[in-house]
PDB file of C-alpha atoms in Angstrom:
ATOM      1  CA  UNK A   1      -3.711 -23.965 -11.436  1.00 60.00           C
ATOM      2  CA  UNK A   2      -0.853 -26.081 -10.056  1.00 71.00           C
ATOM      3  CA  UNK A   3      -2.120 -29.584 -10.812  1.00 84.00           C
ATOM      4  CA  UNK A   4       1.088 -31.212  -9.535  1.00 89.00           C
ATOM      5  CA  UNK A   5       0.560 -29.890  -5.997  1.00 90.00           C
ATOM      6  CA  UNK A   6      -3.119 -30.848  -6.144  1.00 89.00           C
ATOM      7  CA  UNK A   7      -2.297 -34.400  -7.217  1.00 90.00           C
ATOM      8  CA  UNK A   8       0.404 -34.765  -4.577  1.00 91.00           C
ATOM      9  CA  UNK A   9      -1.919 -33.525  -1.845  1.00 91.00           C
ATOM     10  CA  UNK A  10      -4.933 -35.590  -2.866  1.00 91.00           C
ATOM     11  CA  UNK A  11      -2.849 -38.773  -3.110  1.00 91.00           C
ATOM     12  CA  UNK A  12      -0.833 -38.215   0.043  1.00 91.00           C
ATOM     13  CA  UNK A  13      -0.947 -40.835   2.783  1.00 91.00           C
ATOM     14  CA  UNK A  14      -1.169 -38.078   5.378  1.00 91.00           C
ATOM     15  CA  UNK A  15      -4.771 -37.118   4.518  1.00 92.00           C
ATOM     16  CA  UNK A  16      -8.049 -39.002   4.937  1.00 94.00           C
ATOM     17  CA  UNK A  17     -10.197 -38.296   1.905  1.00 94.00           C
ATOM     18  CA  UNK A  18     -13.971 -38.139   1.539  1.00 95.00           C
ATOM     19  CA  UNK A  19     -16.151 -38.857  -1.485  1.00 96.00           C
ATOM     20  CA  UNK A  20     -16.286 -36.013  -4.039  1.00 96.00           C
ATOM     21  CA  UNK A  21     -18.600 -33.051  -3.446  1.00 96.00           C
ATOM     22  CA  UNK A  22     -21.698 -32.730  -5.567  1.00 95.00           C
ATOM     23  CA  UNK A  23     -21.332 -30.120  -8.279  1.00 95.00           C
ATOM     24  CA  UNK A  24     -24.760 -28.779  -7.308  1.00 95.00           C
ATOM     25  CA  UNK A  25     -23.481 -28.113  -3.754  1.00 94.00           C
ATOM     26  CA  UNK A  26     -20.443 -26.254  -5.082  1.00 95.00           C
ATOM     27  CA  UNK A  27     -22.677 -24.167  -7.337  1.00 94.00           C
ATOM     28  CA  UNK A  28     -24.987 -23.405  -4.384  1.00 92.00           C
ATOM     29  CA  UNK A  29     -22.023 -22.115  -2.374  1.00 91.00           C
ATOM     30  CA  UNK A  30     -20.835 -19.929  -5.243  1.00 92.00           C
ATOM     31  CA  UNK A  31     -24.338 -18.474  -5.618  1.00 91.00           C
ATOM     32  CA  UNK A  32     -24.469 -17.783  -1.887  1.00 87.00           C
ATOM     33  CA  UNK A  33     -21.155 -15.939  -2.006  1.00 87.00           C
ATOM     34  CA  UNK A  34     -21.849 -14.254  -5.337  1.00 87.00           C
ATOM     35  CA  UNK A  35     -18.129 -14.495  -6.011  1.00 85.00           C
ATOM     36  CA  UNK A  36     -15.524 -16.690  -7.610  1.00 87.00           C
ATOM     37  CA  UNK A  37     -13.307 -19.009  -5.573  1.00 92.00           C
ATOM     38  CA  UNK A  38      -9.819 -20.313  -6.393  1.00 92.00           C
ATOM     39  CA  UNK A  39     -10.013 -23.079  -8.970  1.00 93.00           C
ATOM     40  CA  UNK A  40      -7.665 -25.219  -6.850  1.00 93.00           C
ATOM     41  CA  UNK A  41     -10.161 -25.183  -3.971  1.00 95.00           C
ATOM     42  CA  UNK A  42     -13.037 -26.160  -6.263  1.00 95.00           C
ATOM     43  CA  UNK A  43     -10.925 -28.949  -7.738  1.00 95.00           C
ATOM     44  CA  UNK A  44     -10.083 -30.249  -4.269  1.00 95.00           C
ATOM     45  CA  UNK A  45     -13.779 -30.445  -3.431  1.00 96.00           C
ATOM     46  CA  UNK A  46     -14.524 -32.173  -6.732  1.00 96.00           C
ATOM     47  CA  UNK A  47     -12.061 -34.882  -5.764  1.00 95.00           C
ATOM     48  CA  UNK A  48     -12.681 -34.987  -2.006  1.00 96.00           C
ATOM     49  CA  UNK A  49     -15.428 -33.140  -0.176  1.00 96.00           C
ATOM     50  CA  UNK A  50     -13.050 -31.982   2.530  1.00 95.00           C
ATOM     51  CA  UNK A  51     -10.468 -34.216   4.190  1.00 95.00           C
ATOM     52  CA  UNK A  52      -8.884 -34.842   7.563  1.00 94.00           C
ATOM     53  CA  UNK A  53      -5.204 -34.186   8.281  1.00 94.00           C
ATOM     54  CA  UNK A  54      -4.692 -36.062  11.571  1.00 92.00           C
ATOM     55  CA  UNK A  55      -1.013 -35.222  12.060  1.00 91.00           C
ATOM     56  CA  UNK A  56      -1.704 -31.473  11.774  1.00 92.00           C
ATOM     57  CA  UNK A  57      -4.850 -31.553  13.901  1.00 92.00           C
ATOM     58  CA  UNK A  58      -6.805 -29.889  11.115  1.00 94.00           C
ATOM     59  CA  UNK A  59      -9.553 -30.549   8.590  1.00 95.00           C
ATOM     60  CA  UNK A  60     -10.122 -29.090   5.158  1.00 95.00           C
ATOM     61  CA  UNK A  61     -13.800 -28.226   5.448  1.00 96.00           C
ATOM     62  CA  UNK A  62     -16.420 -29.721   3.169  1.00 96.00           C
ATOM     63  CA  UNK A  63     -18.718 -27.580   1.048  1.00 95.00           C
ATOM     64  CA  UNK A  64     -21.617 -28.197   3.449  1.00 92.00           C
ATOM     65  CA  UNK A  65     -19.503 -27.378   6.529  1.00 92.00           C
ATOM     66  CA  UNK A  66     -18.333 -24.144   4.954  1.00 90.00           C
ATOM     67  CA  UNK A  67     -21.847 -23.088   3.959  1.00 85.00           C
ATOM     68  CA  UNK A  68     -23.262 -23.970   7.383  1.00 83.00           C
ATOM     69  CA  UNK A  69     -20.462 -22.112   9.136  1.00 82.00           C
ATOM     70  CA  UNK A  70     -21.121 -18.922   7.178  1.00 77.00           C
ATOM     71  CA  UNK A  71     -24.531 -18.640   8.775  1.00 69.00           C
ATOM     72  CA  UNK A  72     -22.899 -17.954  12.150  1.00 63.00           C
ATOM     73  CA  UNK A  73     -20.136 -15.818  10.731  1.00 59.00           C
ATOM     74  CA  UNK A  74     -22.003 -12.818   9.333  1.00 52.00           C
ATOM     75  CA  UNK A  75     -19.701 -10.234  10.914  1.00 49.00           C
ATOM     76  CA  UNK A  76     -16.662 -11.759   9.271  1.00 51.00           C
ATOM     77  CA  UNK A  77     -18.574 -12.256   6.033  1.00 49.00           C
ATOM     78  CA  UNK A  78     -18.513  -8.473   5.696  1.00 55.00           C
ATOM     79  CA  UNK A  79     -14.829  -8.853   4.938  1.00 61.00           C
ATOM     80  CA  UNK A  80     -15.454 -11.578   2.371  1.00 77.00           C
ATOM     81  CA  UNK A  81     -13.672 -14.311   4.316  1.00 83.00           C
ATOM     82  CA  UNK A  82     -14.478 -17.960   3.601  1.00 89.00           C
ATOM     83  CA  UNK A  83     -13.259 -20.514   6.201  1.00 91.00           C
ATOM     84  CA  UNK A  84     -11.623 -23.509   4.555  1.00 94.00           C
ATOM     85  CA  UNK A  85      -9.234 -25.075   7.106  1.00 95.00           C
ATOM     86  CA  UNK A  86     -10.600 -25.835  10.575  1.00 94.00           C
ATOM     87  CA  UNK A  87      -7.817 -26.179  13.151  1.00 92.00           C
ATOM     88  CA  UNK A  88     -10.157 -27.422  15.911  1.00 91.00           C
ATOM     89  CA  UNK A  89      -9.373 -24.404  18.108  1.00 90.00           C
ATOM     90  CA  UNK A  90     -11.963 -21.941  16.765  1.00 89.00           C
ATOM     91  CA  UNK A  91      -9.160 -20.612  14.553  1.00 92.00           C
ATOM     92  CA  UNK A  92      -9.379 -20.929  10.775  1.00 93.00           C
ATOM     93  CA  UNK A  93      -7.509 -20.507   7.543  1.00 94.00           C
ATOM     94  CA  UNK A  94      -9.748 -18.419   5.307  1.00 92.00           C
ATOM     95  CA  UNK A  95      -9.873 -17.313   1.696  1.00 91.00           C
ATOM     96  CA  UNK A  96     -10.361 -13.568   1.190  1.00 84.00           C
ATOM     97  CA  UNK A  97     -12.518 -14.144  -1.864  1.00 82.00           C
ATOM     98  CA  UNK A  98     -13.649 -10.604  -2.694  1.00 74.00           C
ATOM     99  CA  UNK A  99     -10.154  -9.527  -3.692  1.00 66.00           C
ATOM    100  CA  UNK A 100      -9.045  -9.419  -7.335  1.00 60.00           C
ATOM    101  CA  UNK A 101      -6.823 -12.439  -6.687  1.00 66.00           C
ATOM    102  CA  UNK A 102      -8.125 -14.356  -3.649  1.00 72.00           C
ATOM    103  CA  UNK A 103      -5.567 -14.350  -0.836  1.00 87.00           C
ATOM    104  CA  UNK A 104      -5.287 -16.707   2.115  1.00 93.00           C
ATOM    105  CA  UNK A 105      -5.401 -15.469   5.707  1.00 92.00           C
ATOM    106  CA  UNK A 106      -5.301 -16.741   9.290  1.00 93.00           C
ATOM    107  CA  UNK A 107      -8.439 -15.808  11.258  1.00 88.00           C
ATOM    108  CA  UNK A 108      -8.175 -16.360  15.020  1.00 88.00           C
ATOM    109  CA  UNK A 109     -11.198 -16.347  17.305  1.00 82.00           C
ATOM    110  CA  UNK A 110      -9.686 -13.780  19.648  1.00 80.00           C
ATOM    111  CA  UNK A 111      -7.662 -11.391  17.511  1.00 76.00           C
ATOM    112  CA  UNK A 112      -7.182  -9.761  14.148  1.00 77.00           C
ATOM    113  CA  UNK A 113      -6.908 -11.763  10.946  1.00 82.00           C
ATOM    114  CA  UNK A 114      -3.587 -11.636   9.096  1.00 88.00           C
ATOM    115  CA  UNK A 115      -2.810 -12.277   5.462  1.00 91.00           C
ATOM    116  CA  UNK A 116      -0.495 -15.218   4.866  1.00 94.00           C
ATOM    117  CA  UNK A 117      -0.312 -16.117   1.165  1.00 94.00           C
ATOM    118  CA  UNK A 118      -0.853 -14.248  -2.082  1.00 91.00           C
ATOM    119  CA  UNK A 119      -2.797 -17.088  -3.669  1.00 90.00           C
ATOM    120  CA  UNK A 120      -4.331 -20.461  -2.875  1.00 92.00           C
ATOM    121  CA  UNK A 121      -1.572 -22.392  -4.648  1.00 93.00           C
ATOM    122  CA  UNK A 122       1.011 -21.023  -2.195  1.00 94.00           C
ATOM    123  CA  UNK A 123      -1.167 -22.135   0.723  1.00 95.00           C
ATOM    124  CA  UNK A 124      -1.495 -25.654  -0.704  1.00 94.00           C
ATOM    125  CA  UNK A 125       2.265 -25.787  -1.262  1.00 94.00           C
ATOM    126  CA  UNK A 126       2.927 -24.897   2.384  1.00 94.00           C
ATOM    127  CA  UNK A 127       0.202 -27.251   3.643  1.00 94.00           C
ATOM    128  CA  UNK A 128       1.675 -30.145   1.640  1.00 93.00           C
ATOM    129  CA  UNK A 129       5.145 -29.395   2.995  1.00 93.00           C
ATOM    130  CA  UNK A 130       3.847 -29.486   6.584  1.00 92.00           C
ATOM    131  CA  UNK A 131       2.122 -32.827   5.987  1.00 92.00           C
ATOM    132  CA  UNK A 132       5.244 -34.317   4.420  1.00 91.00           C
ATOM    133  CA  UNK A 133       7.435 -33.135   7.304  1.00 89.00           C
ATOM    134  CA  UNK A 134       5.106 -34.779   9.823  1.00 87.00           C
ATOM    135  CA  UNK A 135       4.942 -38.040   7.873  1.00 82.00           C
ATOM    136  CA  UNK A 136       8.727 -38.099   7.640  1.00 81.00           C
ATOM    137  CA  UNK A 137       9.055 -37.395  11.363  1.00 78.00           C
ATOM    138  CA  UNK A 138       6.585 -40.153  12.242  1.00 73.00           C
ATOM    139  CA  UNK A 139       8.590 -42.626  10.168  1.00 70.00           C
ATOM    140  CA  UNK A 140      11.693 -42.245  12.347  1.00 63.00           C
ATOM    141  CA  UNK A 141      12.224 -45.451  14.345  1.00 50.00           C
ATOM    142  CA  UNK A 142      12.831 -43.664  17.626  1.00 51.00           C
ATOM    143  CA  UNK A 143      10.062 -41.107  17.005  1.00 50.00           C
ATOM    144  CA  UNK A 144       8.955 -41.204  20.654  1.00 54.00           C
ATOM    145  CA  UNK A 145      12.386 -39.935  21.660  1.00 52.00           C
ATOM    146  CA  UNK A 146      12.668 -37.488  18.762  1.00 50.00           C
ATOM    147  CA  UNK A 147      13.610 -33.962  19.821  1.00 47.00           C
ATOM    148  CA  UNK A 148      11.231 -32.209  17.416  1.00 57.00           C
ATOM    149  CA  UNK A 149       7.472 -32.340  17.842  1.00 76.00           C
ATOM    150  CA  UNK A 150       5.016 -32.761  14.995  1.00 81.00           C
ATOM    151  CA  UNK A 151       3.889 -29.581  13.271  1.00 85.00           C
ATOM    152  CA  UNK A 152       0.580 -28.379  14.677  1.00 90.00           C
ATOM    153  CA  UNK A 153      -1.438 -26.433  12.098  1.00 91.00           C
ATOM    154  CA  UNK A 154      -2.814 -23.924  14.588  1.00 89.00           C
ATOM    155  CA  UNK A 155       0.617 -23.054  16.018  1.00 91.00           C
ATOM    156  CA  UNK A 156       2.311 -23.050  12.619  1.00 92.00           C
ATOM    157  CA  UNK A 157      -0.136 -20.725  10.879  1.00 92.00           C
ATOM    158  CA  UNK A 158      -0.388 -18.489  13.943  1.00 90.00           C
ATOM    159  CA  UNK A 159       3.382 -17.963  14.008  1.00 91.00           C
ATOM    160  CA  UNK A 160       4.316 -17.885  10.320  1.00 93.00           C
ATOM    161  CA  UNK A 161       4.359 -14.622   8.386  1.00 90.00           C
ATOM    162  CA  UNK A 162       3.909 -16.420   5.075  1.00 94.00           C
ATOM    163  CA  UNK A 163       4.416 -14.193   2.046  1.00 93.00           C
ATOM    164  CA  UNK A 164       3.986 -11.001   4.083  1.00 92.00           C
ATOM    165  CA  UNK A 165       6.927 -10.894   6.457  1.00 89.00           C
ATOM    166  CA  UNK A 166       7.657  -7.484   7.938  1.00 85.00           C
ATOM    167  CA  UNK A 167      10.777  -7.012   5.820  1.00 82.00           C
ATOM    168  CA  UNK A 168       9.537  -8.778   2.680  1.00 86.00           C
ATOM    169  CA  UNK A 169       9.002  -6.526  -0.364  1.00 87.00           C
ATOM    170  CA  UNK A 170       5.451  -5.793  -1.473  1.00 91.00           C
ATOM    171  CA  UNK A 171       4.394  -5.980  -5.117  1.00 92.00           C
ATOM    172  CA  UNK A 172       2.722  -3.242  -7.150  1.00 91.00           C
ATOM    173  CA  UNK A 173      -0.445  -5.341  -7.037  1.00 89.00           C
ATOM    174  CA  UNK A 174      -0.210  -5.428  -3.225  1.00 91.00           C
ATOM    175  CA  UNK A 175      -0.152  -1.626  -3.168  1.00 90.00           C
ATOM    176  CA  UNK A 176      -3.201  -1.354  -5.429  1.00 89.00           C
ATOM    177  CA  UNK A 177      -5.126  -3.848  -3.313  1.00 88.00           C
ATOM    178  CA  UNK A 178      -4.144  -2.024  -0.113  1.00 90.00           C
ATOM    179  CA  UNK A 179      -5.658   1.222  -1.388  1.00 89.00           C
ATOM    180  CA  UNK A 180      -8.834  -0.595  -2.405  1.00 86.00           C
ATOM    181  CA  UNK A 181      -9.142  -2.130   1.068  1.00 85.00           C
ATOM    182  CA  UNK A 182      -8.509   1.233   2.730  1.00 87.00           C
ATOM    183  CA  UNK A 183     -11.392   2.751   0.793  1.00 84.00           C
ATOM    184  CA  UNK A 184     -13.806  -0.011   1.835  1.00 76.00           C
ATOM    185  CA  UNK A 185     -12.740  -0.026   5.525  1.00 65.00           C
ATOM    186  CA  UNK A 186     -15.072  -2.948   6.322  1.00 65.00           C
ATOM    187  CA  UNK A 187     -14.277  -5.711   8.802  1.00 66.00           C
ATOM    188  CA  UNK A 188     -10.593  -6.602   8.778  1.00 76.00           C
ATOM    189  CA  UNK A 189      -9.819  -4.649   5.601  1.00 81.00           C
ATOM    190  CA  UNK A 190      -7.753  -2.001   7.386  1.00 84.00           C
ATOM    191  CA  UNK A 191      -5.556  -4.671   8.971  1.00 86.00           C
ATOM    192  CA  UNK A 192      -5.083  -6.414   5.633  1.00 88.00           C
ATOM    193  CA  UNK A 193      -4.182  -3.101   4.021  1.00 90.00           C
ATOM    194  CA  UNK A 194      -1.539  -2.491   6.689  1.00 92.00           C
ATOM    195  CA  UNK A 195       0.076  -5.800   5.771  1.00 92.00           C
ATOM    196  CA  UNK A 196       0.062  -4.988   2.048  1.00 92.00           C
ATOM    197  CA  UNK A 197       1.543  -1.492   2.256  1.00 93.00           C
ATOM    198  CA  UNK A 198       5.287  -0.868   2.142  1.00 92.00           C
ATOM    199  CA  UNK A 199       7.388   1.976   3.527  1.00 92.00           C
ATOM    200  CA  UNK A 200       6.948   4.134   0.420  1.00 91.00           C
ATOM    201  CA  UNK A 201       3.327   4.946   1.351  1.00 91.00           C
ATOM    202  CA  UNK A 202       4.218   7.865   3.612  1.00 94.00           C
ATOM    203  CA  UNK A 203       0.928   9.784   3.468  1.00 94.00           C
ATOM    204  CA  UNK A 204      -1.116   6.641   4.028  1.00 94.00           C
ATOM    205  CA  UNK A 205       0.917   5.632   7.088  1.00 95.00           C
ATOM    206  CA  UNK A 206       0.493   9.080   8.611  1.00 95.00           C
ATOM    207  CA  UNK A 207      -3.276   8.854   8.035  1.00 93.00           C
ATOM    208  CA  UNK A 208      -3.505   5.359   9.556  1.00 93.00           C
ATOM    209  CA  UNK A 209      -2.003   6.654  12.803  1.00 94.00           C
ATOM    210  CA  UNK A 210      -5.007   8.994  13.049  1.00 91.00           C
ATOM    211  CA  UNK A 211      -7.800   6.429  12.538  1.00 87.00           C
ATOM    212  CA  UNK A 212      -8.702   4.480  15.685  1.00 86.00           C
ATOM    213  CA  UNK A 213      -6.856   2.833  18.532  1.00 88.00           C
ATOM    214  CA  UNK A 214      -6.772  -0.665  17.057  1.00 86.00           C
ATOM    215  CA  UNK A 215      -5.726   0.354  13.558  1.00 89.00           C
ATOM    216  CA  UNK A 216      -3.166   2.717  15.078  1.00 92.00           C
ATOM    217  CA  UNK A 217      -1.604  -0.093  17.100  1.00 91.00           C
ATOM    218  CA  UNK A 218      -1.324  -2.332  14.043  1.00 90.00           C
ATOM    219  CA  UNK A 219       0.170   0.468  11.951  1.00 94.00           C
ATOM    220  CA  UNK A 220       2.695   1.401  14.657  1.00 94.00           C
ATOM    221  CA  UNK A 221       3.758  -2.232  15.042  1.00 92.00           C
ATOM    222  CA  UNK A 222       4.388  -2.608  11.305  1.00 93.00           C
ATOM    223  CA  UNK A 223       6.123   0.755  10.958  1.00 95.00           C
ATOM    224  CA  UNK A 224       8.665  -0.182  13.639  1.00 93.00           C
ATOM    225  CA  UNK A 225      10.211  -2.631  11.152  1.00 92.00           C
ATOM    226  CA  UNK A 226      10.836  -0.023   8.451  1.00 93.00           C
ATOM    227  CA  UNK A 227      14.260   1.558   7.934  1.00 91.00           C
ATOM    228  CA  UNK A 228      13.066   4.477   5.785  1.00 91.00           C
ATOM    229  CA  UNK A 229      14.208   7.753   7.389  1.00 96.00           C
ATOM    230  CA  UNK A 230      10.956   9.448   6.382  1.00 96.00           C
ATOM    231  CA  UNK A 231       8.938   6.784   8.200  1.00 96.00           C
ATOM    232  CA  UNK A 232      11.103   7.341  11.272  1.00 96.00           C
ATOM    233  CA  UNK A 233      10.370  11.072  11.019  1.00 97.00           C
ATOM    234  CA  UNK A 234       6.625  10.325  10.958  1.00 97.00           C
ATOM    235  CA  UNK A 235       7.002   8.153  14.056  1.00 97.00           C
ATOM    236  CA  UNK A 236       8.991  10.815  15.895  1.00 97.00           C
ATOM    237  CA  UNK A 237       6.398  13.463  15.037  1.00 97.00           C
ATOM    238  CA  UNK A 238       3.653  11.122  16.200  1.00 96.00           C
ATOM    239  CA  UNK A 239       5.416  10.661  19.555  1.00 94.00           C
ATOM    240  CA  UNK A 240       5.726  14.427  19.932  1.00 95.00           C
ATOM    241  CA  UNK A 241       2.028  14.893  19.090  1.00 95.00           C
ATOM    242  CA  UNK A 242       1.060  12.218  21.603  1.00 93.00           C
ATOM    243  CA  UNK A 243       3.144  13.747  24.408  1.00 92.00           C
ATOM    244  CA  UNK A 244       1.721  17.192  23.638  1.00 93.00           C
ATOM    245  CA  UNK A 245      -1.845  15.853  23.773  1.00 93.00           C
ATOM    246  CA  UNK A 246      -1.262  14.096  27.093  1.00 91.00           C
ATOM    247  CA  UNK A 247       0.235  17.228  28.654  1.00 90.00           C
ATOM    248  CA  UNK A 248      -2.684  19.321  27.403  1.00 93.00           C
ATOM    249  CA  UNK A 249      -5.209  16.828  28.756  1.00 92.00           C
ATOM    250  CA  UNK A 250      -3.470  16.586  32.135  1.00 89.00           C
ATOM    251  CA  UNK A 251      -3.353  20.383  32.428  1.00 91.00           C
ATOM    252  CA  UNK A 252      -7.054  20.704  31.584  1.00 92.00           C
ATOM    253  CA  UNK A 253      -7.924  18.052  34.169  1.00 89.00           C
ATOM    254  CA  UNK A 254      -5.879  19.825  36.838  1.00 89.00           C
ATOM    255  CA  UNK A 255      -7.573  23.129  35.977  1.00 92.00           C
ATOM    256  CA  UNK A 256     -10.937  21.376  36.400  1.00 90.00           C
ATOM    257  CA  UNK A 257      -9.942  20.329  39.915  1.00 90.00           C
ATOM    258  CA  UNK A 258      -9.278  16.661  39.138  1.00 85.00           C
ATOM    259  CA  UNK A 259      -6.429  14.762  40.745  1.00 85.00           C
ATOM    260  CA  UNK A 260      -4.099  13.536  37.980  1.00 84.00           C
ATOM    261  CA  UNK A 261      -1.652  10.637  38.196  1.00 80.00           C
ATOM    262  CA  UNK A 262       0.068   8.305  35.734  1.00 74.00           C
ATOM    263  CA  UNK A 263       3.161   7.958  33.576  1.00 65.00           C
ATOM    264  CA  UNK A 264       1.921  10.092  30.663  1.00 59.00           C
ATOM    265  CA  UNK A 265       2.993   7.309  28.296  1.00 60.00           C
ATOM    266  CA  UNK A 266       0.266   4.705  28.553  1.00 59.00           C
ATOM    267  CA  UNK A 267      -2.347   5.927  31.025  1.00 63.00           C
ATOM    268  CA  UNK A 268      -3.524   8.762  33.202  1.00 72.00           C
ATOM    269  CA  UNK A 269      -5.899   8.555  36.135  1.00 73.00           C
ATOM    270  CA  UNK A 270      -8.268  11.320  37.057  1.00 73.00           C
ATOM    271  CA  UNK A 271      -9.590  10.808  40.610  1.00 68.00           C
ATOM    272  CA  UNK A 272      -8.828   7.067  40.175  1.00 73.00           C
ATOM    273  CA  UNK A 273     -10.759   6.892  36.873  1.00 74.00           C
ATOM    274  CA  UNK A 274      -8.706   5.873  33.813  1.00 77.00           C
ATOM    275  CA  UNK A 275      -9.104   5.606  30.059  1.00 77.00           C
ATOM    276  CA  UNK A 276      -6.657   4.407  27.434  1.00 83.00           C
ATOM    277  CA  UNK A 277      -4.623   7.388  26.226  1.00 88.00           C
ATOM    278  CA  UNK A 278      -4.165   5.946  22.732  1.00 88.00           C
ATOM    279  CA  UNK A 279      -7.940   5.766  22.393  1.00 89.00           C
ATOM    280  CA  UNK A 280      -8.335   9.372  23.507  1.00 91.00           C
ATOM    281  CA  UNK A 281      -5.493  10.514  21.265  1.00 93.00           C
ATOM    282  CA  UNK A 282      -7.291   9.172  18.181  1.00 91.00           C
ATOM    283  CA  UNK A 283     -10.348  11.366  18.852  1.00 92.00           C
ATOM    284  CA  UNK A 284      -8.480  14.512  19.869  1.00 93.00           C
ATOM    285  CA  UNK A 285      -9.573  16.330  16.687  1.00 92.00           C
ATOM    286  CA  UNK A 286     -13.273  16.003  17.533  1.00 92.00           C
ATOM    287  CA  UNK A 287     -14.975  19.347  18.263  1.00 93.00           C
ATOM    288  CA  UNK A 288     -14.150  20.517  21.803  1.00 94.00           C
ATOM    289  CA  UNK A 289     -12.397  17.191  22.433  1.00 94.00           C
ATOM    290  CA  UNK A 290     -10.513  18.118  25.623  1.00 94.00           C
ATOM    291  CA  UNK A 291     -13.528  19.661  27.454  1.00 95.00           C
ATOM    292  CA  UNK A 292     -15.689  16.701  26.438  1.00 94.00           C
ATOM    293  CA  UNK A 293     -13.088  14.231  27.710  1.00 92.00           C
ATOM    294  CA  UNK A 294     -13.014  16.094  31.018  1.00 92.00           C
ATOM    295  CA  UNK A 295     -16.814  16.018  31.077  1.00 93.00           C
ATOM    296  CA  UNK A 296     -16.698  12.237  30.608  1.00 91.00           C
ATOM    297  CA  UNK A 297     -14.491  11.887  33.682  1.00 88.00           C
ATOM    298  CA  UNK A 298     -16.577  14.306  35.718  1.00 90.00           C
ATOM    299  CA  UNK A 299     -19.726  12.328  34.925  1.00 90.00           C
ATOM    300  CA  UNK A 300     -18.004   9.057  35.784  1.00 88.00           C
ATOM    301  CA  UNK A 301     -16.585  10.413  39.058  1.00 88.00           C
ATOM    302  CA  UNK A 302     -20.033  11.750  40.025  1.00 89.00           C
ATOM    303  CA  UNK A 303     -21.588   8.324  39.465  1.00 90.00           C
ATOM    304  CA  UNK A 304     -23.394   9.308  36.268  1.00 92.00           C
ATOM    305  CA  UNK A 305     -23.198   7.128  33.150  1.00 93.00           C
ATOM    306  CA  UNK A 306     -21.244   9.324  30.703  1.00 91.00           C
ATOM    307  CA  UNK A 307     -22.561   7.327  27.761  1.00 91.00           C
ATOM    308  CA  UNK A 308     -26.038   8.775  28.290  1.00 93.00           C
ATOM    309  CA  UNK A 309     -24.806  12.294  27.542  1.00 91.00           C
ATOM    310  CA  UNK A 310     -25.898  13.104  23.987  1.00 90.00           C
ATOM    311  CA  UNK A 311     -22.599  14.681  22.969  1.00 90.00           C
ATOM    312  CA  UNK A 312     -20.275  12.418  24.948  1.00 92.00           C
ATOM    313  CA  UNK A 313     -16.767  12.282  23.497  1.00 92.00           C
ATOM    314  CA  UNK A 314     -17.054   8.751  22.124  1.00 90.00           C
ATOM    315  CA  UNK A 315     -19.991   9.652  19.870  1.00 87.00           C
ATOM    316  CA  UNK A 316     -17.302  10.817  17.444  1.00 72.00           C
ATOM    317  CA  UNK A 317     -15.192   7.664  17.697  1.00 73.00           C
ATOM    318  CA  UNK A 318     -14.600   5.611  14.525  1.00 59.00           C
TER     319      UNK A 318
END
């Protein structure tokens, strides 16, 4: 535990402290989670049961706030994410507490969570630096005319890549944790795994491109940053597979008497009905996939709800 950072943060003029949390409340939270939390977080609560950071527009949540919030966050609880920094925008900094070493992530209300820091100490170090920068900026005599704006926690943590920049090396421990997350597949685990893998995991990357549309997008985005020639070969093969699938689907639709239009890269329309090609591509290995996709469009064009068909193509999705 980095006591120096803890002391500096707890005694900083940029935070508004609260009375200490009750040990019984901390123990109740730990029982509820059935997991350990970073000692630095527990020590913060023992000194101040949450605190406000006005310049950042954020609050470190109290034990009670965190426990109350979990009741409405069951879906995200499946991933073992504990909200600890409320940025007043329905976005949160969370602790992924079910991992071997709890990591810190950014969890937006309208997107996928992303890992930021390998441990809680790194998060506190960055948080303290942001507070100090704002305090220093506010101390400038002509602050109102100052070119730079104060750091906003929500914008900062949304934009930063933290310890997991696209070109930053991954540790052996990162690789082990990635494989563990891939096996569990719950909640945001696949997205976290994508951030922890490096370009040496060739087989895993190829498999991720065959999972589902959302995981595929995240994997493709990360793989674009790699320079490994073997990764580039995987991407080229994937493009060829995608183009081949689209041509096969378009041909089958034409043979079925459907009018086909589109750019064959992002979408196709069959008699003005469209579905995302990436989504269809990910389920192309389902039994009789092409005929069932055509059946989906035929039902839709005829005014029938294709979802009511027992063997509709999306039964096999995910």
